[in-house]
Coordinates of C-alpha atoms in Angstrom, one line a residue:
M1 CA 9.9 -65.4 2.3
Q2 CA 11.2 -63.5 -0.8
E3 CA 13.2 -60.4 -0.3
T4 CA 11.9 -57.5 -2.4
S5 CA 14.3 -55.4 -3.9
S6 CA 14.4 -51.4 -3.7
P7 CA 12.6 -49.6 -6.5
E8 CA 15.4 -47.9 -8.5
I9 CA 15.8 -44.2 -8.0
I10 CA 15.5 -42.2 -11.1
Y11 CA 16.5 -38.7 -11.3
H12 CA 15.6 -35.8 -13.6
W13 CA 18.2 -35.9 -16.5
H14 CA 20.3 -32.8 -17.7
D15 CA 22.5 -32.7 -21.2
G16 CA 26.0 -31.8 -20.3
I17 CA 26.2 -33.3 -16.7
E18 CA 27.3 -36.4 -15.5
N19 CA 24.8 -39.2 -14.6
F20 CA 23.6 -38.6 -11.2
H21 CA 23.4 -42.3 -10.4
G22 CA 27.1 -42.2 -10.1
Y23 CA 26.7 -40.5 -6.7
Q24 CA 26.5 -43.7 -4.4
P25 CA 29.1 -45.5 -2.4
G26 CA 32.0 -46.5 -4.9
G27 CA 31.2 -43.4 -7.1
Y28 CA 31.6 -39.9 -7.6
H29 CA 32.5 -37.4 -4.9
P30 CA 30.1 -34.6 -4.8
A31 CA 32.3 -31.7 -5.2
S32 CA 31.1 -28.0 -5.6
I33 CA 32.2 -24.5 -6.6
C34 CA 34.4 -23.0 -3.6
D35 CA 35.4 -26.2 -2.1
A36 CA 38.8 -26.5 -0.9
Y37 CA 41.1 -29.5 -0.8
S38 CA 44.4 -30.8 0.3
N39 CA 44.3 -28.3 3.6
G40 CA 43.0 -25.6 1.5
R41 CA 45.6 -25.6 -1.0
Y42 CA 43.2 -26.2 -3.8
R43 CA 39.8 -24.1 -4.1
I44 CA 37.3 -25.1 -7.1
I45 CA 36.8 -22.2 -9.2
H46 CA 34.7 -23.8 -12.3
K47 CA 33.8 -27.4 -13.7
L48 CA 35.9 -28.7 -16.8
G49 CA 34.2 -32.1 -17.4
F50 CA 33.3 -35.4 -16.0
G51 CA 33.7 -39.0 -17.2
S52 CA 32.5 -42.5 -16.3
Y53 CA 35.3 -42.4 -13.6
S54 CA 36.0 -39.1 -12.5
T55 CA 34.8 -35.4 -12.4
V56 CA 37.4 -32.4 -13.5
W57 CA 37.5 -29.2 -11.9
L58 CA 39.4 -25.9 -12.5
A59 CA 41.0 -25.1 -9.2
R60 CA 43.3 -22.5 -7.7
D61 CA 46.4 -23.5 -6.3
S62 CA 47.5 -21.2 -3.4
H63 CA 50.9 -22.2 -2.9
L64 CA 52.2 -21.6 -6.4
E65 CA 49.4 -18.9 -7.5
R66 CA 48.5 -20.9 -10.5
Y67 CA 45.5 -22.7 -11.9
V68 CA 45.0 -26.4 -11.9
A69 CA 43.0 -29.0 -13.2
L70 CA 41.4 -31.3 -10.0
K71 CA 40.4 -34.7 -11.4
I72 CA 38.7 -36.5 -8.5
L73 CA 38.6 -40.1 -9.3
V74 CA 35.2 -42.3 -8.2
A75 CA 35.9 -44.4 -5.3
D76 CA 35.9 -47.7 -6.8
S77 CA 38.6 -46.9 -9.1
S78 CA 40.9 -44.9 -6.9
K79 CA 42.6 -47.8 -5.1
D80 CA 43.7 -50.0 -8.5
S81 CA 44.3 -46.8 -10.7
N82 CA 47.4 -46.5 -12.3
E83 CA 47.5 -43.1 -13.9
A84 CA 49.2 -41.2 -11.2
R85 CA 52.3 -43.3 -11.3
I86 CA 52.4 -43.4 -14.7
L87 CA 51.9 -39.8 -15.3
T88 CA 54.6 -39.2 -12.6
H89 CA 57.0 -41.3 -14.5
I90 CA 56.5 -39.5 -17.7
T91 CA 56.6 -35.9 -16.3
H92 CA 60.0 -37.1 -14.5
S93 CA 61.7 -38.9 -17.2
S94 CA 64.9 -37.3 -18.4
E95 CA 65.8 -39.7 -21.1
K96 CA 66.9 -37.4 -24.0
N97 CA 65.2 -39.4 -26.5
N98 CA 61.7 -38.7 -24.9
R99 CA 62.3 -35.1 -24.1
T100 CA 61.2 -34.4 -27.5
G101 CA 57.3 -34.6 -27.4
K102 CA 56.8 -34.6 -23.7
A103 CA 55.4 -30.8 -24.1
F104 CA 52.3 -32.4 -25.7
I105 CA 51.6 -34.9 -22.8
L106 CA 49.8 -33.5 -19.8
P107 CA 51.9 -32.9 -16.9
I108 CA 51.2 -34.4 -13.2
F109 CA 51.6 -32.1 -10.4
D110 CA 50.3 -33.3 -7.3
D111 CA 48.7 -36.4 -6.3
F112 CA 46.6 -37.0 -2.8
Q113 CA 43.5 -38.9 -1.2
I114 CA 40.5 -37.4 0.0
D115 CA 37.3 -39.0 2.1
G116 CA 33.7 -38.5 1.3
P117 CA 30.4 -39.4 1.6
N118 CA 30.9 -42.0 -1.1
G119 CA 34.1 -43.4 -0.2
Q120 CA 37.9 -42.5 -0.5
H121 CA 38.7 -40.7 -3.7
R122 CA 42.2 -40.1 -5.2
C123 CA 42.7 -36.5 -6.7
L124 CA 45.3 -35.7 -9.4
T125 CA 46.2 -32.0 -10.4
T126 CA 47.4 -31.6 -13.8
E127 CA 47.9 -28.4 -16.1
P128 CA 44.5 -27.4 -17.0
A129 CA 43.5 -27.9 -20.8
G130 CA 40.8 -27.1 -23.1
C131 CA 38.3 -28.7 -25.8
S132 CA 39.0 -32.1 -27.1
L133 CA 39.9 -32.1 -30.7
A134 CA 36.4 -34.4 -31.2
K135 CA 34.6 -31.5 -29.8
S136 CA 36.0 -29.2 -31.7
K137 CA 34.9 -31.0 -34.8
K138 CA 31.5 -31.9 -33.9
N139 CA 30.0 -29.4 -36.4
Q140 CA 30.3 -28.6 -40.0
P141 CA 32.6 -28.1 -42.0
W142 CA 34.5 -31.2 -39.6
K143 CA 37.9 -30.3 -40.4
F144 CA 40.7 -28.0 -39.5
R145 CA 42.4 -25.7 -41.5
I146 CA 45.2 -27.7 -43.3
Q147 CA 47.9 -25.9 -41.4
V148 CA 46.2 -26.5 -38.1
A149 CA 45.6 -30.2 -39.1
R150 CA 49.5 -30.8 -40.0
A151 CA 50.7 -29.1 -36.6
I152 CA 47.8 -31.5 -34.7
A153 CA 48.9 -34.5 -36.2
A154 CA 52.9 -34.0 -35.8
Q155 CA 52.2 -33.0 -32.0
A156 CA 50.3 -36.2 -31.4
I157 CA 53.0 -38.3 -33.4
L158 CA 55.9 -36.9 -31.2
G159 CA 54.0 -37.2 -27.9
L160 CA 53.2 -40.8 -28.5
R161 CA 57.2 -41.6 -29.4
A162 CA 57.7 -39.8 -26.1
I163 CA 55.1 -42.2 -24.3
H164 CA 56.7 -45.2 -25.6
G165 CA 60.1 -43.8 -25.3
C166 CA 59.1 -43.6 -21.4
N167 CA 58.0 -47.8 -21.8
V168 CA 54.5 -46.7 -21.4
V169 CA 51.1 -48.2 -24.0
H170 CA 48.6 -45.1 -23.6
G171 CA 46.0 -48.5 -24.6
G172 CA 43.0 -46.2 -23.9
K173 CA 42.0 -43.4 -25.9
L174 CA 44.5 -41.6 -28.1
R175 CA 41.7 -39.6 -29.5
L176 CA 41.3 -36.2 -30.6
S177 CA 41.1 -33.7 -27.4
F178 CA 42.2 -29.9 -27.4
C179 CA 42.7 -29.3 -23.8
L180 CA 39.1 -28.9 -23.1
P181 CA 36.4 -31.3 -22.0
Y182 CA 38.1 -34.0 -19.9
A183 CA 35.8 -36.7 -20.8
D184 CA 37.2 -39.7 -19.6
Y185 CA 34.6 -42.6 -20.5
L186 CA 36.9 -43.8 -23.4
H187 CA 41.0 -44.6 -23.6
D188 CA 43.4 -44.5 -26.4
L189 CA 44.7 -41.9 -28.4
H190 CA 42.2 -40.5 -30.5
P191 CA 40.5 -37.2 -30.6
N192 CA 38.6 -37.5 -27.3
N193 CA 41.5 -37.6 -25.2
I194 CA 43.7 -35.1 -27.2
L195 CA 43.1 -31.8 -25.9
F196 CA 44.0 -27.8 -27.2
A197 CA 46.2 -26.5 -24.6
L198 CA 44.8 -23.3 -22.3
R199 CA 47.6 -20.8 -22.6
D200 CA 48.3 -17.1 -20.1
I201 CA 45.4 -17.9 -17.7
H202 CA 47.4 -17.8 -14.6
H203 CA 47.5 -14.2 -14.4
M204 CA 43.5 -14.2 -14.8
S205 CA 41.4 -13.4 -11.8
V206 CA 38.4 -15.5 -11.0
D207 CA 36.3 -12.9 -12.6
D208 CA 38.3 -12.8 -15.7
I209 CA 38.0 -16.5 -15.8
Y210 CA 34.3 -16.6 -15.6
H211 CA 34.4 -13.6 -18.3
H212 CA 36.2 -15.5 -20.8
F213 CA 34.8 -19.2 -20.2
S214 CA 31.5 -18.3 -18.7
T215 CA 30.1 -18.1 -15.3
P216 CA 29.2 -21.4 -13.3
Q217 CA 25.7 -22.5 -14.0
R218 CA 24.3 -24.9 -11.7
T219 CA 21.0 -26.8 -11.4
E220 CA 19.1 -28.6 -8.6
V221 CA 19.2 -32.4 -8.5
Q222 CA 15.8 -34.0 -8.5
R223 CA 14.8 -37.3 -8.2
L224 CA 11.5 -37.9 -10.4
D225 CA 9.6 -39.2 -7.8
G226 CA 10.4 -36.1 -5.8
G227 CA 11.8 -38.3 -2.7
P228 CA 14.7 -37.2 -0.9
L229 CA 18.1 -37.2 -2.0
S230 CA 20.7 -39.9 -0.8
P231 CA 23.6 -38.6 1.4
G232 CA 26.4 -38.8 -0.9
V233 CA 24.0 -37.1 -3.8
P234 CA 24.9 -33.4 -4.2
S235 CA 21.7 -30.8 -4.3
H236 CA 22.8 -29.3 -7.1
A237 CA 25.2 -29.9 -10.0
T238 CA 27.6 -28.0 -12.3
F239 CA 27.8 -27.6 -16.0
P240 CA 31.2 -27.5 -17.5
A241 CA 32.7 -24.3 -18.5
L242 CA 32.4 -23.0 -22.0
L243 CA 35.6 -24.0 -23.7
Y244 CA 34.3 -25.0 -27.2
V245 CA 36.5 -23.8 -29.9
K246 CA 35.0 -24.5 -33.7
C247 CA 37.3 -26.4 -35.6
L248 CA 38.0 -23.7 -38.5
K249 CA 38.4 -21.0 -35.5
V250 CA 41.6 -22.9 -34.5
E251 CA 44.2 -20.4 -34.0
D252 CA 46.6 -21.8 -31.5
P253 CA 46.8 -25.6 -32.4
R254 CA 48.9 -26.6 -29.3
I255 CA 47.7 -29.9 -27.9
R256 CA 47.7 -31.9 -25.0
I257 CA 47.6 -36.0 -24.7
T258 CA 45.5 -36.4 -21.6
D259 CA 43.9 -39.6 -20.0
F260 CA 46.5 -42.4 -19.0
G261 CA 43.8 -44.1 -16.8
E262 CA 44.2 -47.6 -18.7
S263 CA 47.7 -47.0 -19.5
W264 CA 50.2 -49.8 -18.9
F265 CA 53.9 -49.7 -18.7
G266 CA 55.1 -51.8 -21.6
D267 CA 56.9 -54.9 -19.6
A268 CA 53.7 -55.4 -17.7
V269 CA 50.8 -57.9 -18.3
P270 CA 48.6 -56.3 -21.1
P271 CA 44.7 -55.8 -20.1
K272 CA 42.7 -58.5 -21.2
Y273 CA 40.6 -56.0 -23.9
L274 CA 41.0 -52.4 -24.7
N275 CA 38.1 -49.7 -24.0
T276 CA 39.2 -47.8 -27.0
P277 CA 36.1 -46.7 -29.3
M278 CA 35.1 -49.6 -31.7
L279 CA 36.2 -47.6 -35.1
Y280 CA 39.5 -47.1 -33.5
R281 CA 40.1 -50.6 -32.1
P282 CA 43.4 -52.5 -33.9
P283 CA 42.9 -55.9 -35.4
E284 CA 44.8 -57.7 -32.7
D285 CA 41.8 -56.6 -30.1
V286 CA 39.5 -58.6 -31.9
F287 CA 41.7 -61.5 -32.9
A288 CA 44.7 -61.9 -30.9
K289 CA 44.3 -59.8 -27.4
G290 CA 47.6 -61.6 -26.2
L291 CA 49.8 -59.0 -28.7
L292 CA 48.1 -55.6 -27.3
G293 CA 51.1 -53.7 -26.8
F294 CA 52.8 -50.3 -28.5
P295 CA 51.8 -51.4 -31.9
S296 CA 48.1 -51.3 -30.5
D297 CA 48.8 -47.3 -30.2
I298 CA 50.3 -46.8 -33.7
W299 CA 47.0 -48.3 -35.1
T300 CA 44.9 -45.9 -33.1
L301 CA 47.2 -43.0 -33.8
A302 CA 47.0 -43.6 -37.3
C303 CA 43.0 -43.7 -37.4
S304 CA 43.5 -40.4 -35.3
V305 CA 45.8 -38.8 -38.0
F306 CA 43.5 -39.7 -40.5
E307 CA 40.4 -37.9 -38.7
I308 CA 42.5 -34.9 -37.8
M309 CA 43.9 -34.1 -41.5
G310 CA 40.2 -34.6 -43.0
D311 CA 36.7 -34.5 -42.5
R312 CA 35.7 -38.2 -41.3
S313 CA 36.8 -41.0 -39.6
L314 CA 39.2 -43.5 -41.4
F315 CA 36.5 -46.6 -40.6
E316 CA 32.9 -45.6 -40.6
G317 CA 29.5 -46.9 -39.4
F318 CA 27.0 -45.9 -37.3
C319 CA 26.8 -47.4 -34.0
P320 CA 29.2 -50.3 -35.5
S321 CA 29.6 -53.6 -34.4
E322 CA 32.7 -55.9 -34.2
A323 CA 32.0 -57.0 -37.6
D324 CA 31.3 -53.6 -39.1
L325 CA 34.7 -52.4 -38.0
V326 CA 36.4 -55.7 -39.3
S327 CA 34.6 -55.1 -42.7
E328 CA 35.7 -51.7 -42.6
M329 CA 39.2 -52.7 -42.2
V330 CA 39.2 -55.3 -45.0
S331 CA 37.3 -52.4 -47.5
C332 CA 40.5 -50.1 -46.6
L333 CA 43.4 -52.4 -46.0
G334 CA 42.6 -55.6 -48.1
P335 CA 42.2 -59.0 -46.9
L336 CA 42.8 -60.5 -43.4
P337 CA 45.5 -62.8 -42.5
P338 CA 44.3 -65.9 -43.1
S339 CA 44.2 -67.5 -39.7
W340 CA 42.1 -64.3 -38.7
W341 CA 40.0 -64.8 -41.9
D342 CA 39.3 -68.1 -40.9
A343 CA 38.3 -67.2 -37.2
W344 CA 36.2 -64.4 -38.3
E345 CA 32.6 -65.5 -37.0
G346 CA 31.1 -62.4 -38.9
R347 CA 32.4 -62.5 -42.5
S348 CA 29.4 -64.3 -44.1
K349 CA 27.3 -61.2 -43.2
F350 CA 29.7 -59.4 -46.0
F351 CA 31.3 -61.8 -48.1
V352 CA 30.9 -65.4 -49.7
E353 CA 33.1 -68.1 -49.1
N354 CA 35.5 -67.3 -51.8
G355 CA 35.9 -63.8 -50.1
V356 CA 34.1 -61.7 -52.8
W357 CA 31.8 -59.1 -51.1
R358 CA 28.0 -60.2 -51.2
T359 CA 26.1 -58.2 -53.4
D360 CA 23.2 -57.2 -51.1
V361 CA 25.5 -55.4 -48.7
G362 CA 26.3 -51.7 -49.4
L363 CA 29.9 -52.3 -48.7
R364 CA 32.6 -52.5 -51.1
S365 CA 36.6 -51.9 -51.4
R366 CA 37.4 -48.7 -50.6
P367 CA 41.3 -48.6 -50.3
L368 CA 43.0 -46.1 -47.5
R369 CA 44.4 -44.4 -50.9
S370 CA 40.9 -43.4 -52.4
R371 CA 39.8 -42.5 -48.8
I372 CA 42.4 -39.9 -48.6
Q373 CA 41.0 -38.5 -51.8
I374 CA 37.8 -37.8 -50.5
M375 CA 39.2 -36.1 -47.2
D376 CA 37.6 -32.6 -48.7
R377 CA 41.0 -30.7 -49.2
Q378 CA 40.2 -29.3 -52.7
E379 CA 41.1 -26.1 -51.5
H380 CA 44.5 -27.2 -51.2
P381 CA 45.6 -28.8 -54.6
D382 CA 49.1 -29.4 -53.4
F383 CA 47.8 -31.8 -50.9
F384 CA 46.1 -34.4 -53.6
A385 CA 49.7 -34.2 -55.3
D386 CA 53.1 -35.2 -53.1
E387 CA 51.4 -35.0 -49.5
A388 CA 48.4 -37.6 -50.1
E389 CA 50.6 -40.3 -51.4
S390 CA 53.2 -39.2 -48.5
L391 CA 50.3 -39.3 -45.8
A392 CA 49.2 -42.9 -47.4
V393 CA 52.7 -44.3 -47.0
M394 CA 52.7 -43.3 -43.7
L395 CA 49.4 -44.4 -42.5
S396 CA 50.0 -48.0 -44.6
T397 CA 52.9 -48.4 -42.2
M398 CA 51.1 -47.7 -39.3
L399 CA 48.0 -50.0 -40.2
E400 CA 49.7 -53.0 -40.7
Y401 CA 47.5 -56.1 -39.7
D402 CA 50.3 -58.1 -38.3
P403 CA 51.5 -55.9 -34.9
A404 CA 55.1 -57.1 -35.3
K405 CA 55.1 -55.2 -38.8
R406 CA 53.5 -52.2 -37.5
A407 CA 55.8 -49.1 -37.7
S408 CA 57.5 -47.8 -34.3
A409 CA 56.7 -44.4 -33.2
T410 CA 60.2 -43.4 -34.0
D411 CA 59.6 -44.8 -37.6
V412 CA 56.6 -42.7 -38.0
V413 CA 58.4 -39.6 -36.5
D414 CA 61.2 -40.2 -39.3
S415 CA 58.6 -40.6 -42.1
D416 CA 58.6 -38.5 -45.3
W417 CA 55.1 -37.2 -44.4
M418 CA 56.8 -35.9 -40.9
T419 CA 60.1 -34.5 -42.5
R420 CA 58.1 -32.6 -45.2
W421 CA 54.9 -31.5 -44.0
G422 CA 54.5 -32.3 -40.2
L423 CA 57.4 -31.0 -38.5
P424 CA 57.6 -27.8 -40.7
S425 CA 54.0 -27.3 -39.8
L426 CA 55.2 -26.7 -36.1
K427 CA 57.2 -23.3 -36.9
P428 CA 54.8 -20.9 -37.7
F429 CA 52.8 -21.5 -34.4
N430 CA 56.2 -21.0 -32.4
I431 CA 55.6 -24.7 -31.5
S432 CA 58.8 -26.0 -30.1
V433 CA 59.9 -29.6 -29.7

């Protein structure tokens, strides 16, 4: 007799809250405001965010009398997670060449395990942070003030040099995150993984926190069929705190690079693929996965720096496929290496056999310098003179197709753009390196 499968449970959906299907064995831990962990040391005050692999909460550390971000991993990822070990390694590294830039990396304070109805969960406490760069730029005019943009880009570059100096490949999401919504559903050094730092909150009372960042708002978790909730599903879910800062309103551009959930040590075997968002993926993730490593971070950082400095991403596309991404690379950077061109199965969608663009597709050659010229920085004529060219030269070295020829993080720090515009931009904001 054929077995019948149980009908899928469907929950009422709420924008801004994690998928309730994640509350099952191996999934999320059902945390809530006022819950306490690690023998009562950490008491949850508010929610900061969530991702596919964790929820993140603002908690009060009763031992050190300060606020921390409490990240609770899903049970299935807790056993094999390398994040705590890598963050601890970076936080406690004392190598001289790693110190410059470490201030821009989210430090870890504690690491412990909890048991819950959905399994055993690893918990990390770190410095709390705020809004991601990506979230800050989601509404018009989609760009930071030029002084702020320079400072953010410079910190991201210095931060990556420190990460690489610790023999760590970020490898996930080096994206734009301004210490805010902790979204970990992507990985790499791009705008969703670079957060704005939260300053001067440790002296605040809980009421002050609620006054500045909103009182926690909860909603009832309900099944669409009205049935009872499973044991590991919370009765109520909490909306994240309102930490949004509009890009033109950013006054303090201090950042923290976060999310090392898919990072690895440089001498370890790299992953089979990256979970980097499509438009930030380096070409070796398409054509030569065995070459994933430090240069892959450099490529993703270049894409992030371009986006930080302007009002759009370097490579563009609506729900882009891998073929769309590669066509944008060719449009921006020129022909692929011959072996990659021959291996590119999607090239006939955009090119005739002699490498000429097809007339029935909208894409054409748009070189990097042309893309920089439409960054919408007309209000700063000086940007379109020396700085635009200097930025183009720096990004070109970071966007070499061949990973072996790509600039290192130290090369980028020593570049003309960093020397003349990036590093000097930090002083007016009292950002020390």
